[in-house]
PDB file of C-alpha atoms in Angstrom:
ATOM      1  CA  SER A   1     130.570  96.209  49.447  1.00 83.00           C
ATOM      2  CA  VAL A   2     131.424  95.840  52.347  1.00 89.00           C
ATOM      3  CA  HIS A   3     133.710  93.263  52.391  1.00 91.00           C
ATOM      4  CA  TYR A   4     135.624  94.598  50.029  1.00 88.00           C
ATOM      5  CA  LEU A   5     135.879  97.961  51.832  1.00 89.00           C
ATOM      6  CA  SER A   6     137.343  95.435  54.961  1.00 94.00           C
ATOM      7  CA  CYS A   7     139.394  93.706  52.833  1.00 95.00           C
ATOM      8  CA  PHE A   8     141.258  96.976  50.939  1.00 94.00           C
ATOM      9  CA  GLY A   9     143.824  97.833  53.755  1.00 95.00           C
ATOM     10  CA  LEU A  10     145.449  94.798  53.550  1.00 96.00           C
ATOM     11  CA  ALA A  11     145.645  94.301  49.683  1.00 96.00           C
ATOM     12  CA  ASN A  12     146.529  97.986  49.541  1.00 95.00           C
ATOM     13  CA  TYR A  13     149.002  98.674  52.156  1.00 96.00           C
ATOM     14  CA  GLY A  14     149.238  94.980  53.880  1.00 96.00           C
ATOM     15  CA  THR A  15     152.722  93.316  53.845  1.00 97.00           C
ATOM     16  CA  PRO A  16     153.368  90.521  51.402  1.00 97.00           C
ATOM     17  CA  GLU A  17     153.665  88.414  54.924  1.00 97.00           C
ATOM     18  CA  GLN A  18     150.303  89.678  55.708  1.00 97.00           C
ATOM     19  CA  GLN A  19     148.905  89.372  52.385  1.00 97.00           C
ATOM     20  CA  ASP A  20     150.128  85.914  52.528  1.00 97.00           C
ATOM     21  CA  ARG A  21     148.850  84.830  55.904  1.00 96.00           C
ATOM     22  CA  TRP A  22     144.579  86.289  55.094  1.00 96.00           C
ATOM     23  CA  LEU A  23     144.474  87.254  51.913  1.00 96.00           C
ATOM     24  CA  PRO A  24     143.496  84.132  50.248  1.00 97.00           C
ATOM     25  CA  ASP A  25     140.514  83.577  52.483  1.00 96.00           C
ATOM     26  CA  MET A  26     138.934  86.518  52.829  1.00 95.00           C
ATOM     27  CA  VAL A  27     138.737  86.923  48.535  1.00 92.00           C
ATOM     28  CA  GLY A  28     137.958  82.804  48.139  1.00 94.00           C
ATOM     29  CA  GLY A  29     134.635  83.767  50.837  1.00 91.00           C
ATOM     30  CA  ALA A  30     136.298  81.452  53.573  1.00 96.00           C
ATOM     31  CA  LEU A  31     136.501  85.094  56.072  1.00 96.00           C
ATOM     32  CA  LEU A  32     133.880  87.537  56.082  1.00 96.00           C
ATOM     33  CA  GLY A  33     135.235  91.464  56.576  1.00 97.00           C
ATOM     34  CA  ALA A  34     133.643  94.248  58.618  1.00 97.00           C
ATOM     35  CA  TYR A  35     134.646  97.868  58.192  1.00 96.00           C
ATOM     36  CA  CYS A  36     135.045  99.604  61.818  1.00 96.00           C
ATOM     37  CA  LEU A  37     135.464 103.535  61.114  1.00 96.00           C
ATOM     38  CA  SER A  38     131.841 105.179  62.225  1.00 95.00           C
ATOM     39  CA  GLU A  39     131.330 105.473  66.212  1.00 96.00           C
ATOM     40  CA  PRO A  40     128.335 106.830  67.936  1.00 94.00           C
ATOM     41  CA  HIS A  41     129.780 110.476  67.546  1.00 90.00           C
ATOM     42  CA  SER A  42     131.939 110.201  64.780  1.00 85.00           C
ATOM     43  CA  GLY A  43     130.043 109.908  61.423  1.00 75.00           C
ATOM     44  CA  SER A  44     130.791 111.781  58.749  1.00 77.00           C
ATOM     45  CA  ASP A  45     133.361 113.282  61.113  1.00 84.00           C
ATOM     46  CA  ALA A  46     135.599 109.952  61.387  1.00 84.00           C
ATOM     47  CA  ALA A  47     138.766 112.241  62.046  1.00 87.00           C
ATOM     48  CA  ALA A  48     137.388 112.372  65.157  1.00 91.00           C
ATOM     49  CA  LEU A  49     136.827 108.981  66.252  1.00 95.00           C
ATOM     50  CA  VAL A  50     137.861 108.264  70.089  1.00 96.00           C
ATOM     51  CA  THR A  51     137.706 104.585  70.334  1.00 97.00           C
ATOM     52  CA  ARG A  52     141.957 104.185  71.501  1.00 98.00           C
ATOM     53  CA  ALA A  53     145.169 101.592  71.208  1.00 98.00           C
ATOM     54  CA  GLU A  54     147.493 101.614  73.820  1.00 98.00           C
ATOM     55  CA  ARG A  55     150.267 100.606  73.317  1.00 96.00           C
ATOM     56  CA  THR A  56     152.452  96.452  74.653  1.00 96.00           C
ATOM     57  CA  ASP A  57     155.531  94.651  74.482  1.00 95.00           C
ATOM     58  CA  THR A  58     153.197  92.609  72.344  1.00 95.00           C
ATOM     59  CA  GLY A  59     150.926  95.007  70.467  1.00 97.00           C
ATOM     60  CA  TYR A  60     147.821  96.833  71.341  1.00 98.00           C
ATOM     61  CA  VAL A  61     144.947  97.040  73.404  1.00 98.00           C
ATOM     62  CA  VAL A  62     142.030  98.379  72.096  1.00 98.00           C
ATOM     63  CA  ASN A  63     139.070 100.148  74.169  1.00 98.00           C
ATOM     64  CA  GLY A  64     136.264 102.115  72.508  1.00 98.00           C
ATOM     65  CA  THR A  65     132.417 101.394  70.826  1.00 98.00           C
ATOM     66  CA  LYS A  66     131.890 101.703  67.462  1.00 98.00           C
ATOM     67  CA  ALA A  67     128.995 101.919  65.306  1.00 97.00           C
ATOM     68  CA  TRP A  68     126.342 100.950  62.914  1.00 96.00           C
ATOM     69  CA  ILE A  69     128.907  98.703  61.498  1.00 97.00           C
ATOM     70  CA  THR A  70     127.461  96.313  58.906  1.00 95.00           C
ATOM     71  CA  HIS A  71     128.286  93.041  59.551  1.00 96.00           C
ATOM     72  CA  GLY A  72     129.002  93.420  63.016  1.00 97.00           C
ATOM     73  CA  GLY A  73     128.175  90.251  65.417  1.00 96.00           C
ATOM     74  CA  VAL A  74     128.669  87.433  62.184  1.00 97.00           C
ATOM     75  CA  ALA A  75     131.863  88.785  61.170  1.00 97.00           C
ATOM     76  CA  ASP A  76     135.863  86.800  60.847  1.00 97.00           C
ATOM     77  CA  PHE A  77     137.121  89.685  60.874  1.00 97.00           C
ATOM     78  CA  TYR A  78     137.134  93.182  61.643  1.00 98.00           C
ATOM     79  CA  SER A  79     139.457  95.859  59.962  1.00 97.00           C
ATOM     80  CA  ALA A  80     139.375  99.118  62.523  1.00 97.00           C
ATOM     81  CA  MET A  81     140.323 102.402  62.473  1.00 97.00           C
ATOM     82  CA  VAL A  82     141.931 103.216  66.365  1.00 98.00           C
ATOM     83  CA  ARG A  83     143.700 106.208  68.040  1.00 97.00           C
ATOM     84  CA  THR A  84     147.052 105.614  68.297  1.00 97.00           C
ATOM     85  CA  SER A  85     148.638 109.447  69.317  1.00 96.00           C
ATOM     86  CA  ASP A  86     145.898 112.286  69.670  1.00 94.00           C
ATOM     87  CA  ASP A  87     147.346 114.210  66.810  1.00 93.00           C
ATOM     88  CA  GLY A  88     144.429 114.238  64.349  1.00 91.00           C
ATOM     89  CA  PRO A  89     143.945 112.144  61.525  1.00 93.00           C
ATOM     90  CA  ARG A  90     147.308 111.814  61.978  1.00 95.00           C
ATOM     91  CA  GLY A  91     147.091 109.858  64.842  1.00 96.00           C
ATOM     92  CA  ILE A  92     144.763 106.872  63.675  1.00 97.00           C
ATOM     93  CA  SER A  93     145.863 103.423  62.546  1.00 98.00           C
ATOM     94  CA  CYS A  94     144.347  99.806  61.613  1.00 98.00           C
ATOM     95  CA  LEU A  95     144.286  97.073  63.145  1.00 98.00           C
ATOM     96  CA  LEU A  96     142.796  94.040  61.425  1.00 97.00           C
ATOM     97  CA  VAL A  97     140.606  92.037  64.767  1.00 98.00           C
ATOM     98  CA  GLU A  98     139.761  88.527  64.560  1.00 97.00           C
ATOM     99  CA  ALA A  99     136.248  87.554  65.535  1.00 97.00           C
ATOM    100  CA  GLY A 100     136.281  85.554  68.681  1.00 96.00           C
ATOM    101  CA  THR A 101     138.929  87.677  70.201  1.00 98.00           C
ATOM    102  CA  PRO A 102     138.424  88.103  74.105  1.00 98.00           C
ATOM    103  CA  GLY A 103     136.597  91.474  74.700  1.00 98.00           C
ATOM    104  CA  LEU A 104     135.209  92.167  71.360  1.00 98.00           C
ATOM    105  CA  THR A 105     131.801  91.926  71.479  1.00 98.00           C
ATOM    106  CA  SER A 106     128.859  93.203  69.849  1.00 98.00           C
ATOM    107  CA  ALA A 107     125.392  95.049  70.669  1.00 98.00           C
ATOM    108  CA  PRO A 108     121.654  93.861  69.370  1.00 97.00           C
ATOM    109  CA  PRO A 109     121.391  94.062  65.584  1.00 96.00           C
ATOM    110  CA  GLU A 110     119.635  97.778  64.861  1.00 96.00           C
ATOM    111  CA  HIS A 111     115.939  97.982  63.182  1.00 95.00           C
ATOM    112  CA  LYS A 112     115.909  98.838  60.556  1.00 92.00           C
ATOM    113  CA  MET A 113     113.285  99.552  57.532  1.00 87.00           C
ATOM    114  CA  ALA A 114     114.981  97.202  55.537  1.00 81.00           C
ATOM    115  CA  ALA A 115     118.435  95.321  54.552  1.00 82.00           C
ATOM    116  CA  ASN A 116     117.257  92.855  57.498  1.00 85.00           C
ATOM    117  CA  ALA A 117     119.502  90.465  55.464  1.00 86.00           C
ATOM    118  CA  SER A 118     123.120  92.390  56.080  1.00 88.00           C
ATOM    119  CA  PRO A 119     123.225  92.921  60.485  1.00 95.00           C
ATOM    120  CA  THR A 120     124.095  95.814  61.526  1.00 97.00           C
ATOM    121  CA  ALA A 121     125.044  96.498  65.084  1.00 98.00           C
ATOM    122  CA  GLN A 122     127.776  97.987  67.304  1.00 98.00           C
ATOM    123  CA  MET A 123     131.757  96.758  68.525  1.00 98.00           C
ATOM    124  CA  ILE A 124     132.384  97.066  71.856  1.00 98.00           C
ATOM    125  CA  PHE A 125     136.564  96.898  71.997  1.00 98.00           C
ATOM    126  CA  ASP A 126     136.741  96.075  76.360  1.00 98.00           C
ATOM    127  CA  ASP A 127     140.397  96.038  76.384  1.00 98.00           C
ATOM    128  CA  VAL A 128     140.980  93.795  73.110  1.00 98.00           C
ATOM    129  CA  ARG A 129     144.283  92.947  72.677  1.00 98.00           C
ATOM    130  CA  VAL A 130     145.709  92.955  69.278  1.00 98.00           C
ATOM    131  CA  PRO A 131     148.940  91.281  67.976  1.00 97.00           C
ATOM    132  CA  ALA A 132     151.826  93.993  66.285  1.00 97.00           C
ATOM    133  CA  ASP A 133     151.465  91.959  63.215  1.00 96.00           C
ATOM    134  CA  ARG A 134     147.512  92.819  62.560  1.00 97.00           C
ATOM    135  CA  LEU A 135     148.806  96.584  62.120  1.00 98.00           C
ATOM    136  CA  LEU A 136     148.454  97.064  58.169  1.00 97.00           C
ATOM    137  CA  GLY A 137     150.797  99.811  56.868  1.00 96.00           C
ATOM    138  CA  ALA A 138     152.431 102.421  59.279  1.00 95.00           C
ATOM    139  CA  GLU A 139     151.325 103.483  62.476  1.00 96.00           C
ATOM    140  CA  GLY A 140     148.947 106.711  61.846  1.00 96.00           C
ATOM    141  CA  GLY A 141     148.560 105.924  57.895  1.00 96.00           C
ATOM    142  CA  GLY A 142     144.832 104.641  58.615  1.00 96.00           C
ATOM    143  CA  PHE A 143     143.207 107.397  58.051  1.00 95.00           C
ATOM    144  CA  ARG A 144     144.459 107.915  54.502  1.00 94.00           C
ATOM    145  CA  ILE A 145     143.729 103.772  54.548  1.00 95.00           C
ATOM    146  CA  ALA A 146     140.011 104.401  55.746  1.00 93.00           C
ATOM    147  CA  LEU A 147     139.020 106.970  53.362  1.00 92.00           C
ATOM    148  CA  ALA A 148     141.020 105.408  50.038  1.00 92.00           C
ATOM    149  CA  ALA A 149     138.830 102.513  50.521  1.00 90.00           C
ATOM    150  CA  LEU A 150     135.719 104.824  50.816  1.00 89.00           C
ATOM    151  CA  ASP A 151     136.882 106.017  47.743  1.00 87.00           C
ATOM    152  CA  ALA A 152     136.005 102.903  45.269  1.00 78.00           C
ATOM    153  CA  GLY A 153     133.383 101.481  47.849  1.00 79.00           C
ATOM    154  CA  ARG A 154     131.086 104.479  47.909  1.00 85.00           C
ATOM    155  CA  LEU A 155     130.288 103.233  44.424  1.00 85.00           C
ATOM    156  CA  GLY A 156     129.411 100.251  45.606  1.00 83.00           C
ATOM    157  CA  ILE A 157     126.845 101.468  47.706  1.00 84.00           C
ATOM    158  CA  ALA A 158     125.801 103.370  45.300  1.00 91.00           C
ATOM    159  CA  ALA A 159     124.643 101.043  43.338  1.00 91.00           C
ATOM    160  CA  CYS A 160     122.855  98.906  45.796  1.00 88.00           C
ATOM    161  CA  ALA A 161     120.896 101.614  45.981  1.00 93.00           C
ATOM    162  CA  VAL A 162     120.025 102.470  42.194  1.00 97.00           C
ATOM    163  CA  GLY A 163     118.658  98.779  42.655  1.00 95.00           C
ATOM    164  CA  LEU A 164     116.703  99.243  45.718  1.00 93.00           C
ATOM    165  CA  ALA A 165     115.184 102.306  43.765  1.00 96.00           C
ATOM    166  CA  GLN A 166     114.454 100.233  40.704  1.00 98.00           C
ATOM    167  CA  ALA A 167     113.118  97.344  42.992  1.00 96.00           C
ATOM    168  CA  ALA A 168     110.631 100.528  44.911  1.00 96.00           C
ATOM    169  CA  LEU A 169     109.711 102.015  41.352  1.00 98.00           C
ATOM    170  CA  ASP A 170     109.021  97.850  40.007  1.00 98.00           C
ATOM    171  CA  ALA A 171     106.679  97.598  43.200  1.00 97.00           C
ATOM    172  CA  ALA A 172     104.674 101.078  42.752  1.00 98.00           C
ATOM    173  CA  VAL A 173     103.743  99.999  39.406  1.00 98.00           C
ATOM    174  CA  ALA A 174     102.975  96.804  40.110  1.00 97.00           C
ATOM    175  CA  TYR A 175     100.603  97.882  42.797  1.00 97.00           C
ATOM    176  CA  SER A 176      99.119 100.665  41.055  1.00 97.00           C
ATOM    177  CA  ALA A 177      98.390  98.642  38.478  1.00 96.00           C
ATOM    178  CA  THR A 178      96.335  96.021  40.506  1.00 95.00           C
ATOM    179  CA  ARG A 179      94.771  98.687  43.378  1.00 94.00           C
ATOM    180  CA  GLN A 180      91.271 100.146  42.117  1.00 93.00           C
ATOM    181  CA  GLN A 181      89.315 103.140  43.329  1.00 93.00           C
ATOM    182  CA  PHE A 182      86.714 104.839  41.894  1.00 94.00           C
ATOM    183  CA  GLY A 183      85.831 101.811  39.126  1.00 93.00           C
ATOM    184  CA  ARG A 184      89.931 102.060  37.647  1.00 94.00           C
ATOM    185  CA  SER A 185      93.291 101.191  39.005  1.00 95.00           C
ATOM    186  CA  ILE A 186      94.840 103.669  40.558  1.00 93.00           C
ATOM    187  CA  GLY A 187      98.030 104.614  38.143  1.00 94.00           C
ATOM    188  CA  GLU A 188      95.668 105.779  35.829  1.00 94.00           C
ATOM    189  CA  PHE A 189      95.196 109.108  37.650  1.00 95.00           C
ATOM    190  CA  GLN A 190      97.197 111.670  37.033  1.00 94.00           C
ATOM    191  CA  GLY A 191      98.211 112.372  40.297  1.00 95.00           C
ATOM    192  CA  VAL A 192      99.398 108.807  40.779  1.00 97.00           C
ATOM    193  CA  ALA A 193     101.544 108.798  37.790  1.00 97.00           C
ATOM    194  CA  PHE A 194     102.882 111.683  37.264  1.00 97.00           C
ATOM    195  CA  MET A 195     104.691 110.743  40.996  1.00 97.00           C
ATOM    196  CA  LEU A 196     105.314 107.496  38.890  1.00 98.00           C
ATOM    197  CA  ALA A 197     106.644 109.200  36.342  1.00 98.00           C
ATOM    198  CA  ASP A 198     109.293 110.866  38.475  1.00 98.00           C
ATOM    199  CA  MET A 199     110.567 108.340  39.818  1.00 98.00           C
ATOM    200  CA  ALA A 200     111.207 106.606  36.518  1.00 98.00           C
ATOM    201  CA  THR A 201     112.843 109.754  35.429  1.00 98.00           C
ATOM    202  CA  ALA A 202     114.773 109.560  39.049  1.00 98.00           C
ATOM    203  CA  VAL A 203     116.309 105.947  38.827  1.00 98.00           C
ATOM    204  CA  ALA A 204     117.140 106.966  34.641  1.00 98.00           C
ATOM    205  CA  ALA A 205     119.289 109.583  35.676  1.00 98.00           C
ATOM    206  CA  ALA A 206     121.127 107.564  38.994  1.00 96.00           C
ATOM    207  CA  ARG A 207     121.422 104.819  36.287  1.00 95.00           C
ATOM    208  CA  ALA A 208     123.474 106.972  33.901  1.00 95.00           C
ATOM    209  CA  LEU A 209     125.319 108.401  36.358  1.00 91.00           C
TER     210      LEU A 209
END
């Protein structure tokens, strides 16, 4: 799902030359992507991002920190939303940044309750030089790219959430059938059974939605 988000900008806003150069390896699985929008102080309010990309003769120099980045530190490329002017949402652009670019580093992975096969980490941009041909779409069009990608990406995350909820329900039902108290399984007690029924109802409703 997150790899899809990271490919969205190139697939929908890249030039034919950019698409021919990078898209085959992205969709073919040779390259793993990460989507860099959120920052430590701009999560839901994504338009408040402050990671700055200053123009140079050959491209951009990027400085800032991105937070809660899935695949952070292990991705092959990063679709990064950066500020190229102070014109609010219209001052945000999208750059395709290659892993291994000098100055691009990751912080230690976040400690999470689950989903540990998918590392989440901050990405730190310290004078990262990005060539001009890595700009996706028009300068100042990055916020539109970011929101369009999220429109579809949220469906994938919702599907993951339904699957996780079903797994939690399955584990709870199995545990309630084996855990014994007062001479019988705890699933036979109404207090537990009602909770399981509520969980099953919520999962069924989410799957239908």
